[in-house]
Amino acid sequence: MPVSSRRQLLSATALVAFSAPALGRSITGRMPWKPNEAYPPELVRPGGWYFLNPAEVATLEAITSRLIPADDLSPSGKDAGCVVFIDRQLAGPYGTYEWLYMQPPFSDNPLPTQGIQSPLTPQQQYRAGLAALATYCRDSFGGKTFEQLPEADQVKLLQGMEKGEVKLPGLTAPRQTTTGLFNLILQNTMEGFFADPVYGGNKDMCSWKMIGFPGVRYDFRDVLDNPGKPYTKPPVAIMGRPDWNGKPA
């Protein structure tokens, strides 16, 4: 294309672009999202249970307290809100694998690259798994529930589940195993402990404070010129910080 023609084309394109009316809008009091355009997180507020029943909650609170026991660095998994996180996840798309392809056939010996190979959703895995654990505890510990066991027995039982030495009734490979149940609860507990508080866990950003994670703070220009120095600012979550809303930090 001759240079003059190319310049004329670019000039004409720019003229059309800049002559079109500029469209804008002001966003006040709400996020600039429309339904089905994105999936903005909804703030999870403690109170009530959306999927778990009281017996399941009591068991999971005891389990998460053993997986993440309280110490001088952080609260326990229970007090950090991990069970609230798990409950809300199970009540949402994750609990039903709504966004995943879940049609058979399912391989009994899947390759690591094949992903989930079970018809059971997380809701079904938790419900069946916690019921099997309750039956095992009742039959093995004189009618006691998991949360009624001494902490040492709880730890020993969880270690046995992790290693596959404990076989919970009704959980048979390849669809669901005792070790699979343990790994699922462990994974979700860690997610709840370290995820943004908007999802129900990591209460008061306790885990972020423990590891020194700054969260979603948007501007680090004031610290970039000081390499090697400790970062002392408090973490910031998706919904901001409590003190920004007139509440204690």
Short mmCIF file of N, CA and C in Angstrom, two decimals, residues 68-230:
data_model
loop_
_atom_site.label_atom_id
_atom_site.label_comp_id
_atom_site.label_asym_id
_atom_site.label_seq_id
_atom_site.Cartn_x
_atom_site.Cartn_y
_atom_site.Cartn_z
N ILE A 68 -5.42 -27.96 62.54
CA ILE A 68 -4.77 -26.68 62.82
C ILE A 68 -5.05 -26.33 64.29
N PRO A 69 -4.24 -26.85 65.20
CA PRO A 69 -4.46 -26.56 66.63
C PRO A 69 -4.06 -25.12 66.95
N ALA A 70 -4.71 -24.56 67.93
CA ALA A 70 -4.39 -23.20 68.36
C ALA A 70 -3.01 -23.17 69.02
N ASP A 71 -2.26 -22.10 68.79
CA ASP A 71 -0.99 -21.90 69.45
C ASP A 71 -0.76 -20.41 69.60
N ASP A 72 0.47 -20.02 69.91
CA ASP A 72 0.74 -18.59 70.12
C ASP A 72 0.85 -17.82 68.81
N LEU A 73 0.75 -18.52 67.69
CA LEU A 73 0.84 -17.85 66.39
C LEU A 73 -0.52 -17.61 65.74
N SER A 74 -1.48 -18.49 66.00
CA SER A 74 -2.79 -18.33 65.36
C SER A 74 -3.85 -19.09 66.13
N PRO A 75 -5.12 -18.79 65.90
CA PRO A 75 -6.20 -19.58 66.49
C PRO A 75 -6.30 -20.93 65.79
N SER A 76 -7.15 -21.78 66.30
CA SER A 76 -7.36 -23.10 65.70
C SER A 76 -8.12 -22.97 64.38
N GLY A 77 -8.15 -24.08 63.64
CA GLY A 77 -8.92 -24.08 62.41
C GLY A 77 -10.38 -23.77 62.66
N LYS A 78 -10.92 -24.29 63.75
CA LYS A 78 -12.32 -24.00 64.10
C LYS A 78 -12.52 -22.52 64.34
N ASP A 79 -11.68 -21.92 65.19
CA ASP A 79 -11.85 -20.51 65.54
C ASP A 79 -11.51 -19.58 64.39
N ALA A 80 -10.75 -20.07 63.43
CA ALA A 80 -10.45 -19.26 62.25
C ALA A 80 -11.59 -19.26 61.25
N GLY A 81 -12.63 -20.09 61.48
CA GLY A 81 -13.79 -20.11 60.61
C GLY A 81 -13.72 -21.12 59.49
N CYS A 82 -12.84 -22.12 59.61
CA CYS A 82 -12.69 -23.08 58.52
C CYS A 82 -13.97 -23.87 58.24
N VAL A 83 -14.74 -24.18 59.27
CA VAL A 83 -15.97 -24.94 59.06
C VAL A 83 -17.03 -24.07 58.38
N VAL A 84 -17.04 -22.79 58.72
CA VAL A 84 -17.95 -21.87 58.02
C VAL A 84 -17.59 -21.84 56.53
N PHE A 85 -16.29 -21.76 56.24
CA PHE A 85 -15.83 -21.78 54.85
C PHE A 85 -16.29 -23.06 54.15
N ILE A 86 -16.07 -24.21 54.78
CA ILE A 86 -16.44 -25.49 54.17
C ILE A 86 -17.94 -25.55 53.93
N ASP A 87 -18.72 -25.12 54.90
CA ASP A 87 -20.17 -25.16 54.76
C ASP A 87 -20.63 -24.31 53.58
N ARG A 88 -20.10 -23.10 53.46
CA ARG A 88 -20.53 -22.21 52.37
C ARG A 88 -20.07 -22.74 51.02
N GLN A 89 -18.89 -23.35 50.98
CA GLN A 89 -18.43 -23.94 49.73
C GLN A 89 -19.31 -25.11 49.32
N LEU A 90 -19.68 -25.94 50.26
CA LEU A 90 -20.53 -27.09 49.95
C LEU A 90 -21.92 -26.64 49.50
N ALA A 91 -22.37 -25.51 50.01
CA ALA A 91 -23.70 -25.01 49.64
C ALA A 91 -23.69 -24.31 48.28
N GLY A 92 -22.51 -24.03 47.74
CA GLY A 92 -22.40 -23.33 46.48
C GLY A 92 -22.04 -24.25 45.32
N PRO A 93 -21.58 -23.68 44.21
CA PRO A 93 -21.26 -24.47 43.01
C PRO A 93 -20.21 -25.55 43.25
N TYR A 94 -19.26 -25.29 44.16
CA TYR A 94 -18.25 -26.30 44.45
C TYR A 94 -18.88 -27.57 45.02
N GLY A 95 -19.86 -27.41 45.86
CA GLY A 95 -20.47 -28.57 46.52
C GLY A 95 -21.15 -29.53 45.59
N THR A 96 -21.60 -29.05 44.46
CA THR A 96 -22.29 -29.90 43.48
C THR A 96 -21.48 -30.10 42.20
N TYR A 97 -20.27 -29.54 42.17
CA TYR A 97 -19.45 -29.56 40.95
C TYR A 97 -20.25 -28.99 39.78
N GLU A 98 -21.00 -27.93 40.06
CA GLU A 98 -21.89 -27.35 39.05
C GLU A 98 -21.15 -26.93 37.80
N TRP A 99 -19.91 -26.49 37.96
CA TRP A 99 -19.17 -25.96 36.83
C TRP A 99 -18.22 -26.99 36.23
N LEU A 100 -18.32 -28.25 36.63
CA LEU A 100 -17.45 -29.28 36.10
C LEU A 100 -18.24 -30.28 35.26
N TYR A 101 -17.55 -30.92 34.34
CA TYR A 101 -18.17 -31.98 33.55
C TYR A 101 -18.21 -33.24 34.39
N MET A 102 -19.40 -33.77 34.64
CA MET A 102 -19.57 -34.89 35.57
C MET A 102 -20.33 -36.05 34.95
N GLN A 103 -20.12 -36.29 33.66
CA GLN A 103 -20.82 -37.39 33.02
C GLN A 103 -19.90 -38.61 32.91
N PRO A 104 -20.47 -39.84 33.03
CA PRO A 104 -19.66 -41.05 32.90
C PRO A 104 -19.22 -41.25 31.44
N PRO A 105 -18.30 -42.18 31.21
CA PRO A 105 -17.76 -43.17 32.15
C PRO A 105 -16.66 -42.59 33.03
N PHE A 106 -16.48 -43.21 34.22
CA PHE A 106 -15.44 -42.82 35.15
C PHE A 106 -14.42 -43.96 35.23
N SER A 107 -13.16 -43.61 35.12
CA SER A 107 -12.11 -44.62 35.15
C SER A 107 -11.85 -45.10 36.57
N ASP A 108 -11.67 -46.41 36.72
CA ASP A 108 -11.33 -46.98 38.02
C ASP A 108 -9.84 -46.82 38.32
N ASN A 109 -9.05 -46.62 37.30
CA ASN A 109 -7.61 -46.43 37.47
C ASN A 109 -7.17 -45.21 36.67
N PRO A 110 -7.59 -44.04 37.10
CA PRO A 110 -7.33 -42.84 36.29
C PRO A 110 -5.86 -42.44 36.32
N LEU A 111 -5.43 -41.81 35.25
CA LEU A 111 -4.12 -41.21 35.20
C LEU A 111 -4.15 -39.90 35.98
N PRO A 112 -3.01 -39.45 36.46
CA PRO A 112 -2.98 -38.17 37.20
C PRO A 112 -3.51 -37.00 36.38
N THR A 113 -3.44 -37.11 35.05
CA THR A 113 -3.88 -36.02 34.19
C THR A 113 -5.38 -36.05 33.89
N GLN A 114 -6.08 -37.06 34.38
CA GLN A 114 -7.49 -37.21 34.03
C GLN A 114 -8.43 -36.49 34.98
N GLY A 115 -7.91 -35.95 36.04
CA GLY A 115 -8.76 -35.19 36.95
C GLY A 115 -9.74 -36.06 37.72
N ILE A 116 -10.87 -35.47 38.10
CA ILE A 116 -11.86 -36.15 38.94
C ILE A 116 -12.46 -37.32 38.19
N GLN A 117 -12.44 -38.49 38.79
CA GLN A 117 -13.01 -39.69 38.19
C GLN A 117 -13.95 -40.36 39.18
N SER A 118 -14.93 -39.61 39.62
CA SER A 118 -15.93 -40.12 40.55
C SER A 118 -17.25 -39.41 40.31
N PRO A 119 -18.36 -40.11 40.41
CA PRO A 119 -19.65 -39.46 40.26
C PRO A 119 -20.07 -38.70 41.51
N LEU A 120 -19.31 -38.85 42.59
CA LEU A 120 -19.68 -38.24 43.86
C LEU A 120 -19.24 -36.78 43.91
N THR A 121 -20.15 -35.90 44.24
CA THR A 121 -19.83 -34.49 44.43
C THR A 121 -19.29 -34.29 45.84
N PRO A 122 -18.65 -33.14 46.12
CA PRO A 122 -18.20 -32.88 47.48
C PRO A 122 -19.33 -32.98 48.51
N GLN A 123 -20.52 -32.53 48.18
CA GLN A 123 -21.65 -32.69 49.11
C GLN A 123 -21.84 -34.15 49.48
N GLN A 124 -21.83 -35.02 48.48
CA GLN A 124 -22.05 -36.44 48.72
C GLN A 124 -20.87 -37.07 49.46
N GLN A 125 -19.66 -36.63 49.14
CA GLN A 125 -18.49 -37.16 49.81
C GLN A 125 -18.49 -36.81 51.29
N TYR A 126 -18.82 -35.57 51.62
CA TYR A 126 -18.86 -35.15 53.02
C TYR A 126 -19.97 -35.87 53.77
N ARG A 127 -21.16 -35.93 53.17
CA ARG A 127 -22.30 -36.52 53.86
C ARG A 127 -22.05 -38.00 54.15
N ALA A 128 -21.61 -38.74 53.14
CA ALA A 128 -21.35 -40.17 53.33
C ALA A 128 -20.13 -40.38 54.22
N GLY A 129 -19.10 -39.57 54.02
CA GLY A 129 -17.87 -39.75 54.79
C GLY A 129 -18.04 -39.46 56.27
N LEU A 130 -18.71 -38.37 56.61
CA LEU A 130 -18.90 -38.03 58.02
C LEU A 130 -19.86 -39.02 58.69
N ALA A 131 -20.83 -39.54 57.94
CA ALA A 131 -21.72 -40.57 58.50
C ALA A 131 -20.92 -41.84 58.79
N ALA A 132 -20.02 -42.21 57.88
CA ALA A 132 -19.18 -43.40 58.09
C ALA A 132 -18.25 -43.20 59.29
N LEU A 133 -17.72 -42.00 59.44
CA LEU A 133 -16.86 -41.71 60.59
C LEU A 133 -17.64 -41.80 61.90
N ALA A 134 -18.87 -41.31 61.89
CA ALA A 134 -19.71 -41.38 63.08
C ALA A 134 -19.99 -42.83 63.46
N THR A 135 -20.26 -43.67 62.46
CA THR A 135 -20.51 -45.09 62.72
C THR A 135 -19.26 -45.76 63.28
N TYR A 136 -18.12 -45.46 62.70
CA TYR A 136 -16.87 -46.05 63.17
C TYR A 136 -16.59 -45.67 64.61
N CYS A 137 -16.77 -44.41 64.95
CA CYS A 137 -16.51 -43.95 66.32
C CYS A 137 -17.48 -44.60 67.30
N ARG A 138 -18.74 -44.68 66.92
CA ARG A 138 -19.74 -45.28 67.80
C ARG A 138 -19.42 -46.75 68.06
N ASP A 139 -18.99 -47.47 67.02
CA ASP A 139 -18.70 -48.90 67.18
C ASP A 139 -17.35 -49.16 67.85
N SER A 140 -16.43 -48.24 67.72
CA SER A 140 -15.07 -48.48 68.22
C SER A 140 -14.78 -47.82 69.56
N PHE A 141 -15.59 -46.85 69.95
CA PHE A 141 -15.30 -46.09 71.16
C PHE A 141 -16.51 -46.02 72.09
N GLY A 142 -17.26 -47.09 72.16
CA GLY A 142 -18.34 -47.18 73.13
C GLY A 142 -19.45 -46.18 72.94
N GLY A 143 -19.81 -45.91 71.68
CA GLY A 143 -20.93 -45.02 71.41
C GLY A 143 -20.57 -43.54 71.36
N LYS A 144 -19.30 -43.21 71.52
CA LYS A 144 -18.89 -41.80 71.50
C LYS A 144 -18.80 -41.27 70.07
N THR A 145 -18.97 -39.98 69.95
CA THR A 145 -18.76 -39.31 68.68
C THR A 145 -17.30 -38.85 68.59
N PHE A 146 -16.88 -38.44 67.41
CA PHE A 146 -15.48 -38.02 67.24
C PHE A 146 -15.13 -36.89 68.18
N GLU A 147 -16.01 -35.90 68.28
CA GLU A 147 -15.71 -34.73 69.12
C GLU A 147 -15.69 -35.06 70.61
N GLN A 148 -16.26 -36.20 70.99
CA GLN A 148 -16.25 -36.61 72.40
C GLN A 148 -14.99 -37.38 72.78
N LEU A 149 -14.18 -37.73 71.80
CA LEU A 149 -12.95 -38.48 72.08
C LEU A 149 -11.88 -37.56 72.66
N PRO A 150 -10.98 -38.10 73.49
CA PRO A 150 -9.82 -37.32 73.93
C PRO A 150 -9.01 -36.87 72.72
N GLU A 151 -8.32 -35.75 72.86
CA GLU A 151 -7.57 -35.21 71.72
C GLU A 151 -6.56 -36.22 71.18
N ALA A 152 -5.92 -36.98 72.06
CA ALA A 152 -4.93 -37.96 71.62
C ALA A 152 -5.58 -39.01 70.73
N ASP A 153 -6.78 -39.45 71.07
CA ASP A 153 -7.49 -40.44 70.25
C ASP A 153 -7.93 -39.84 68.92
N GLN A 154 -8.33 -38.57 68.95
CA GLN A 154 -8.71 -37.89 67.71
C GLN A 154 -7.52 -37.83 66.75
N VAL A 155 -6.36 -37.46 67.27
CA VAL A 155 -5.16 -37.36 66.44
C VAL A 155 -4.79 -38.73 65.88
N LYS A 156 -4.83 -39.75 66.72
CA LYS A 156 -4.48 -41.10 66.28
C LYS A 156 -5.43 -41.59 65.19
N LEU A 157 -6.71 -41.30 65.35
CA LEU A 157 -7.69 -41.71 64.35
C LEU A 157 -7.47 -40.99 63.03
N LEU A 158 -7.20 -39.70 63.09
CA LEU A 158 -6.95 -38.95 61.86
C LEU A 158 -5.68 -39.43 61.17
N GLN A 159 -4.66 -39.75 61.94
CA GLN A 159 -3.43 -40.29 61.35
C GLN A 159 -3.70 -41.63 60.67
N GLY A 160 -4.54 -42.45 61.28
CA GLY A 160 -4.90 -43.72 60.67
C GLY A 160 -5.69 -43.54 59.40
N MET A 161 -6.57 -42.54 59.36
CA MET A 161 -7.32 -42.24 58.14
C MET A 161 -6.38 -41.77 57.03
N GLU A 162 -5.45 -40.91 57.39
CA GLU A 162 -4.52 -40.38 56.39
C GLU A 162 -3.68 -41.50 55.77
N LYS A 163 -3.24 -42.44 56.59
CA LYS A 163 -2.37 -43.52 56.11
C LYS A 163 -3.16 -44.68 55.49
N GLY A 164 -4.48 -44.65 55.62
CA GLY A 164 -5.28 -45.74 55.10
C GLY A 164 -5.34 -46.94 56.02
N GLU A 165 -4.87 -46.79 57.25
CA GLU A 165 -4.88 -47.89 58.22
C GLU A 165 -6.26 -48.05 58.85
N VAL A 166 -7.03 -46.99 58.88
CA VAL A 166 -8.40 -47.03 59.39
C VAL A 166 -9.35 -47.13 58.20
N LYS A 167 -10.23 -48.09 58.23
CA LYS A 167 -11.20 -48.28 57.15
C LYS A 167 -12.59 -47.92 57.67
N LEU A 168 -13.13 -46.84 57.16
CA LEU A 168 -14.47 -46.44 57.58
C LEU A 168 -15.50 -47.26 56.82
N PRO A 169 -16.57 -47.70 57.49
CA PRO A 169 -17.56 -48.56 56.84
C PRO A 169 -18.28 -47.86 55.70
N GLY A 170 -18.40 -48.56 54.60
CA GLY A 170 -19.15 -48.04 53.46
C GLY A 170 -18.35 -47.23 52.47
N LEU A 171 -17.11 -46.91 52.82
CA LEU A 171 -16.27 -46.14 51.89
C LEU A 171 -15.35 -47.12 51.16
N THR A 172 -15.64 -47.36 49.92
CA THR A 172 -14.89 -48.34 49.15
C THR A 172 -14.31 -47.72 47.90
N ALA A 173 -13.10 -48.12 47.58
CA ALA A 173 -12.45 -47.64 46.36
C ALA A 173 -13.20 -48.19 45.15
N PRO A 174 -13.15 -47.50 44.02
CA PRO A 174 -12.38 -46.29 43.77
C PRO A 174 -13.16 -45.00 43.99
N ARG A 175 -14.45 -45.11 44.33
CA ARG A 175 -15.28 -43.91 44.38
C ARG A 175 -14.99 -43.04 45.60
N GLN A 176 -14.82 -43.62 46.75
CA GLN A 176 -14.50 -42.85 47.94
C GLN A 176 -13.78 -43.75 48.93
N THR A 177 -12.69 -43.26 49.45
CA THR A 177 -11.90 -44.01 50.42
C THR A 177 -11.73 -43.19 51.68
N THR A 178 -11.30 -43.86 52.75
CA THR A 178 -11.06 -43.15 54.00
C THR A 178 -9.96 -42.12 53.83
N THR A 179 -8.89 -42.50 53.14
CA THR A 179 -7.81 -41.55 52.90
C THR A 179 -8.29 -40.39 52.03
N GLY A 180 -9.14 -40.69 51.06
CA GLY A 180 -9.69 -39.64 50.21
C GLY A 180 -10.51 -38.65 51.01
N LEU A 181 -11.29 -39.15 51.96
CA LEU A 181 -12.07 -38.27 52.83
C LEU A 181 -11.16 -37.38 53.65
N PHE A 182 -10.12 -37.97 54.23
CA PHE A 182 -9.18 -37.18 55.03
C PHE A 182 -8.54 -36.09 54.18
N ASN A 183 -8.08 -36.45 52.99
CA ASN A 183 -7.41 -35.48 52.13
C ASN A 183 -8.36 -34.36 51.70
N LEU A 184 -9.62 -34.69 51.48
CA LEU A 184 -10.60 -33.68 51.09
C LEU A 184 -10.81 -32.68 52.23
N ILE A 185 -10.98 -33.18 53.44
CA ILE A 185 -11.19 -32.29 54.58
C ILE A 185 -9.94 -31.46 54.84
N LEU A 186 -8.76 -32.08 54.73
CA LEU A 186 -7.51 -31.35 54.93
C LEU A 186 -7.36 -30.24 53.90
N GLN A 187 -7.63 -30.55 52.64
CA GLN A 187 -7.52 -29.55 51.59
C GLN A 187 -8.46 -28.38 51.83
N ASN A 188 -9.72 -28.67 52.13
CA ASN A 188 -10.70 -27.60 52.35
C ASN A 188 -10.40 -26.80 53.61
N THR A 189 -9.84 -27.46 54.62
CA THR A 189 -9.45 -26.75 55.84
C THR A 189 -8.33 -25.76 55.56
N MET A 190 -7.34 -26.19 54.80
CA MET A 190 -6.24 -25.29 54.45
C MET A 190 -6.74 -24.14 53.59
N GLU A 191 -7.65 -24.44 52.68
CA GLU A 191 -8.22 -23.37 51.84
C GLU A 191 -8.95 -22.36 52.70
N GLY A 192 -9.74 -22.84 53.65
CA GLY A 192 -10.48 -21.94 54.51
C GLY A 192 -9.57 -21.12 55.41
N PHE A 193 -8.46 -21.70 55.82
CA PHE A 193 -7.54 -21.01 56.72
C PHE A 193 -6.78 -19.90 56.01
N PHE A 194 -6.44 -20.11 54.74
CA PHE A 194 -5.61 -19.14 54.03
C PHE A 194 -6.35 -18.29 53.01
N ALA A 195 -7.61 -18.62 52.71
CA ALA A 195 -8.35 -17.85 51.71
C ALA A 195 -8.72 -16.47 52.24
N ASP A 196 -9.15 -15.61 51.36
CA ASP A 196 -9.61 -14.29 51.78
C ASP A 196 -10.80 -14.44 52.73
N PRO A 197 -10.87 -13.62 53.77
CA PRO A 197 -11.97 -13.71 54.74
C PRO A 197 -13.36 -13.56 54.13
N VAL A 198 -13.45 -13.01 52.91
CA VAL A 198 -14.75 -12.84 52.28
C VAL A 198 -15.47 -14.18 52.13
N TYR A 199 -14.70 -15.29 52.12
CA TYR A 199 -15.29 -16.61 51.92
C TYR A 199 -15.63 -17.33 53.22
N GLY A 200 -15.42 -16.68 54.36
CA GLY A 200 -15.87 -17.24 55.62
C GLY A 200 -14.79 -17.72 56.56
N GLY A 201 -13.61 -18.04 56.05
CA GLY A 201 -12.51 -18.48 56.91
C GLY A 201 -11.52 -17.35 57.16
N ASN A 202 -10.33 -17.74 57.66
CA ASN A 202 -9.25 -16.76 57.88
C ASN A 202 -9.78 -15.55 58.66
N LYS A 203 -10.46 -15.83 59.75
CA LYS A 203 -11.10 -14.77 60.54
C LYS A 203 -10.07 -13.73 60.97
N ASP A 204 -10.43 -12.47 60.76
CA ASP A 204 -9.55 -11.34 61.10
C ASP A 204 -8.21 -11.43 60.39
N MET A 205 -8.17 -12.16 59.27
CA MET A 205 -6.93 -12.32 58.50
C MET A 205 -5.82 -12.93 59.35
N CYS A 206 -6.21 -13.85 60.24
CA CYS A 206 -5.27 -14.40 61.21
C CYS A 206 -4.11 -15.13 60.54
N SER A 207 -4.39 -15.91 59.49
CA SER A 207 -3.30 -16.66 58.85
C SER A 207 -2.38 -15.73 58.08
N TRP A 208 -2.94 -14.69 57.48
CA TRP A 208 -2.11 -13.73 56.74
C TRP A 208 -1.17 -13.00 57.70
N LYS A 209 -1.68 -12.64 58.87
CA LYS A 209 -0.84 -11.98 59.87
C LYS A 209 0.27 -12.92 60.32
N MET A 210 -0.05 -14.20 60.44
CA MET A 210 0.92 -15.18 60.91
C MET A 210 2.09 -15.31 59.94
N ILE A 211 1.82 -15.33 58.63
CA ILE A 211 2.88 -15.55 57.64
C ILE A 211 3.39 -14.24 57.03
N GLY A 212 2.79 -13.11 57.41
CA GLY A 212 3.24 -11.83 56.89
C GLY A 212 2.77 -11.54 55.48
N PHE A 213 1.64 -12.12 55.09
CA PHE A 213 1.11 -11.89 53.75
C PHE A 213 0.35 -10.57 53.72
N PRO A 214 0.63 -9.68 52.75
CA PRO A 214 0.00 -8.36 52.76
C PRO A 214 -1.43 -8.34 52.26
N GLY A 215 -1.90 -9.46 51.67
CA GLY A 215 -3.26 -9.48 51.15
C GLY A 215 -3.35 -8.81 49.80
N VAL A 216 -4.42 -8.06 49.58
CA VAL A 216 -4.65 -7.45 48.27
C VAL A 216 -4.37 -5.95 48.29
N ARG A 217 -3.45 -5.54 49.12
CA ARG A 217 -3.07 -4.13 49.13
C ARG A 217 -2.63 -3.72 47.73
N TYR A 218 -3.12 -2.60 47.27
CA TYR A 218 -2.97 -2.23 45.86
C TYR A 218 -1.69 -1.48 45.54
N ASP A 219 -0.99 -0.95 46.54
CA ASP A 219 0.12 -0.06 46.25
C ASP A 219 1.30 -0.39 47.16
N PHE A 220 2.42 -0.75 46.55
CA PHE A 220 3.62 -1.08 47.33
C PHE A 220 4.78 -0.14 47.00
N ARG A 221 4.49 1.01 46.41
CA ARG A 221 5.56 1.91 45.99
C ARG A 221 6.40 2.40 47.17
N ASP A 222 5.78 2.50 48.34
CA ASP A 222 6.52 3.03 49.48
C ASP A 222 7.48 2.02 50.10
N VAL A 223 7.40 0.77 49.67
CA VAL A 223 8.30 -0.24 50.24
C VAL A 223 9.27 -0.81 49.20
N LEU A 224 9.04 -0.53 47.92
CA LEU A 224 9.90 -1.09 46.88
C LEU A 224 11.34 -0.61 46.99
N ASP A 225 11.54 0.58 47.52
CA ASP A 225 12.89 1.13 47.63
C ASP A 225 13.59 0.73 48.91
N ASN A 226 12.98 -0.20 49.66
CA ASN A 226 13.58 -0.64 50.92
C ASN A 226 13.69 -2.16 50.96
N PRO A 227 14.42 -2.75 50.03
CA PRO A 227 14.53 -4.22 50.01
C PRO A 227 15.22 -4.74 51.26
N GLY A 228 14.76 -5.89 51.72
CA GLY A 228 15.37 -6.51 52.89
C GLY A 228 14.81 -6.05 54.21
N LYS A 229 13.98 -5.01 54.19
CA LYS A 229 13.38 -4.53 55.43
C LYS A 229 12.03 -5.20 55.66
N PRO A 230 11.69 -5.50 56.91
CA PRO A 230 10.40 -6.16 57.20
C PRO A 230 9.23 -5.31 56.74
#
